[in-house]
Coordinates of C-alpha atoms in Angstrom, one line a residue:
M1 CA 34.3 95.5 114.7
A2 CA 33.1 92.3 116.6
A3 CA 29.6 91.3 117.2
G4 CA 30.4 90.5 120.5
E5 CA 31.4 94.2 121.3
Q6 CA 28.1 95.7 120.6
F7 CA 26.9 94.9 123.9
F8 CA 28.2 95.1 127.5
V9 CA 27.2 94.5 130.7
D10 CA 28.8 95.4 134.1
P11 CA 27.6 95.1 137.6
F12 CA 26.0 98.3 137.3
N13 CA 23.9 97.3 134.2
V14 CA 23.1 94.4 135.8
F15 CA 21.4 96.1 138.9
L16 CA 19.5 98.2 136.0
V17 CA 18.5 95.7 133.8
V18 CA 16.8 93.6 137.0
L19 CA 15.2 96.8 138.1
T20 CA 13.8 97.6 134.8
A21 CA 12.9 93.8 134.3
F22 CA 11.3 94.0 137.7
V23 CA 9.1 96.9 137.3
G24 CA 8.4 95.7 133.6
L25 CA 7.2 92.2 134.9
T26 CA 5.3 93.6 137.9
T27 CA 3.5 96.0 135.1
A28 CA 2.8 93.4 132.6
I29 CA 1.0 91.3 135.5
F30 CA -1.1 94.0 137.2
S31 CA -1.9 95.4 133.6
R32 CA -3.7 92.1 132.4
P33 CA -6.4 92.5 134.5
Y34 CA -6.6 96.5 134.2
M35 CA -6.9 95.8 130.4
R36 CA -9.6 93.5 130.5
I37 CA -11.9 96.0 132.5
E38 CA -10.9 98.3 129.9
V39 CA -12.0 96.1 127.1
E40 CA -15.2 95.2 129.1
H41 CA -16.0 98.5 129.5
G42 CA -15.6 99.3 125.7
R43 CA -13.1 101.9 126.1
I44 CA -10.5 99.9 123.9
G45 CA -11.4 97.4 121.3
S46 CA -9.4 94.2 120.7
R47 CA -6.7 95.9 118.0
R48 CA -5.8 98.8 120.5
L49 CA -5.5 95.7 123.1
R50 CA -2.9 94.3 120.5
L51 CA -1.4 97.5 119.7
Y52 CA -1.0 98.1 123.7
H53 CA 0.7 94.7 124.1
S54 CA 2.8 95.0 121.3
M55 CA 4.0 98.3 121.9
Y56 CA 4.5 97.4 125.8
Q57 CA 6.8 94.7 124.6
L58 CA 8.8 97.0 122.1
F59 CA 9.3 99.6 124.8
M60 CA 10.5 96.7 127.1
A61 CA 13.0 95.4 124.7
T62 CA 14.3 98.9 123.6
M63 CA 14.8 99.8 127.3
L64 CA 16.7 96.2 127.9
V65 CA 18.7 97.0 124.7
A66 CA 19.6 100.7 125.6
L67 CA 20.8 99.6 129.2
T68 CA 23.1 96.7 127.6
T69 CA 24.5 98.4 124.4
N70 CA 28.1 99.3 123.9
N71 CA 27.1 101.4 121.0
L72 CA 26.0 104.8 121.0
G73 CA 24.3 104.5 117.6
L74 CA 22.3 101.7 118.8
L75 CA 21.6 103.2 122.4
W76 CA 20.3 106.5 120.3
V77 CA 18.2 104.1 118.1
A78 CA 16.9 102.0 121.3
M79 CA 15.8 105.5 122.8
E80 CA 14.3 106.6 119.4
A81 CA 12.3 103.6 119.5
A82 CA 11.1 103.7 123.0
T83 CA 9.9 107.4 122.5
L84 CA 7.9 106.0 119.6
S85 CA 6.3 103.0 121.6
T86 CA 5.6 105.4 124.5
V87 CA 3.8 107.8 122.5
L88 CA 1.2 104.8 121.0
L89 CA 1.0 103.7 124.7
V90 CA 0.0 107.3 125.7
T91 CA -2.4 107.8 123.0
L92 CA -4.2 104.3 123.4
Y93 CA -7.3 105.4 124.3
R94 CA -7.7 108.2 121.3
T95 CA -9.4 110.6 123.5
P96 CA -8.4 114.3 123.1
A97 CA -6.2 114.3 126.2
S98 CA -4.5 111.4 125.5
L99 CA -3.8 112.8 121.8
E100 CA -2.7 116.4 123.2
A101 CA -0.4 114.5 125.8
G102 CA 1.0 112.0 123.4
W103 CA 1.7 114.9 120.7
K104 CA 3.4 117.1 123.6
Y105 CA 5.4 114.1 124.3
F106 CA 6.4 113.2 121.0
I107 CA 7.8 117.0 120.9
L108 CA 9.7 116.9 124.2
C109 CA 11.6 113.7 123.5
G110 CA 12.2 114.6 119.8
V111 CA 13.8 117.8 120.5
G112 CA 16.1 115.7 123.2
I113 CA 16.6 112.9 120.9
A114 CA 17.7 114.9 118.0
Q115 CA 20.3 116.5 120.2
A116 CA 21.4 113.6 121.2
L117 CA 21.6 112.5 117.8
F118 CA 23.8 115.7 116.9
G119 CA 25.9 115.1 120.1
T120 CA 26.7 111.2 118.8
I121 CA 27.3 112.4 115.6
L122 CA 30.1 115.0 116.9
L123 CA 31.2 112.2 119.4
Y124 CA 31.8 109.8 116.3
F125 CA 34.1 112.5 114.2
A126 CA 36.0 113.3 117.3
A127 CA 36.3 109.8 118.5
E128 CA 37.3 108.9 114.8
R129 CA 40.5 111.4 115.1
V130 CA 41.7 109.7 118.0
L131 CA 41.0 106.1 117.2
G132 CA 41.5 106.5 113.5
A133 CA 39.3 104.8 110.8
H134 CA 37.7 102.3 112.5
G135 CA 34.1 103.0 111.2
V136 CA 31.5 102.1 114.0
D137 CA 34.3 101.1 116.7
A138 CA 34.3 105.0 117.3
L139 CA 30.6 104.5 118.9
L140 CA 31.9 101.9 121.5
W141 CA 31.9 103.1 124.9
T142 CA 34.5 100.3 126.0
H143 CA 36.8 101.7 122.7
L144 CA 36.1 105.6 123.9
A145 CA 37.1 104.6 127.7
A146 CA 40.4 103.1 126.5
V147 CA 41.5 106.5 124.5
E148 CA 40.0 108.6 127.4
D149 CA 43.6 109.8 128.0
R150 CA 45.0 110.3 124.7
A151 CA 42.0 112.4 124.0
R152 CA 42.8 114.7 126.9
A153 CA 46.2 114.8 126.2
A154 CA 45.4 115.9 122.6
R155 CA 43.6 118.8 123.9
A156 CA 46.0 120.3 126.4

């Protein structure tokens, strides 16, 4: 396994990364004055403002990792980290409504992430049979695409 194989960028990924980065940049630019007003009105304190900025940066980083990774395991980790950071962003105000929304979001995404983990594990075991005992290489998109025809022939 080469470290260079863990990330893969193709023309479609470039489009998605640029789009995500643009939305992230514009959100960061416009959220600064909004959050300043929230602090001035006493809705959030300096600790929650730091939490907001750190979780926003974590969310953006994990989304960019998810878009550029070649590894399904790393994709799962990035999506889970994005979910957890989003839960903290949703519950930033600590009002009953925001806590309820954050809890519901966590439950719904948690179920989906758990199913994705189960699917990733099943895919790993299926791919390992076709690719051989290559460990993490069985989770790389590029390796899976390379043996797609052999896997189809084995099923037939």
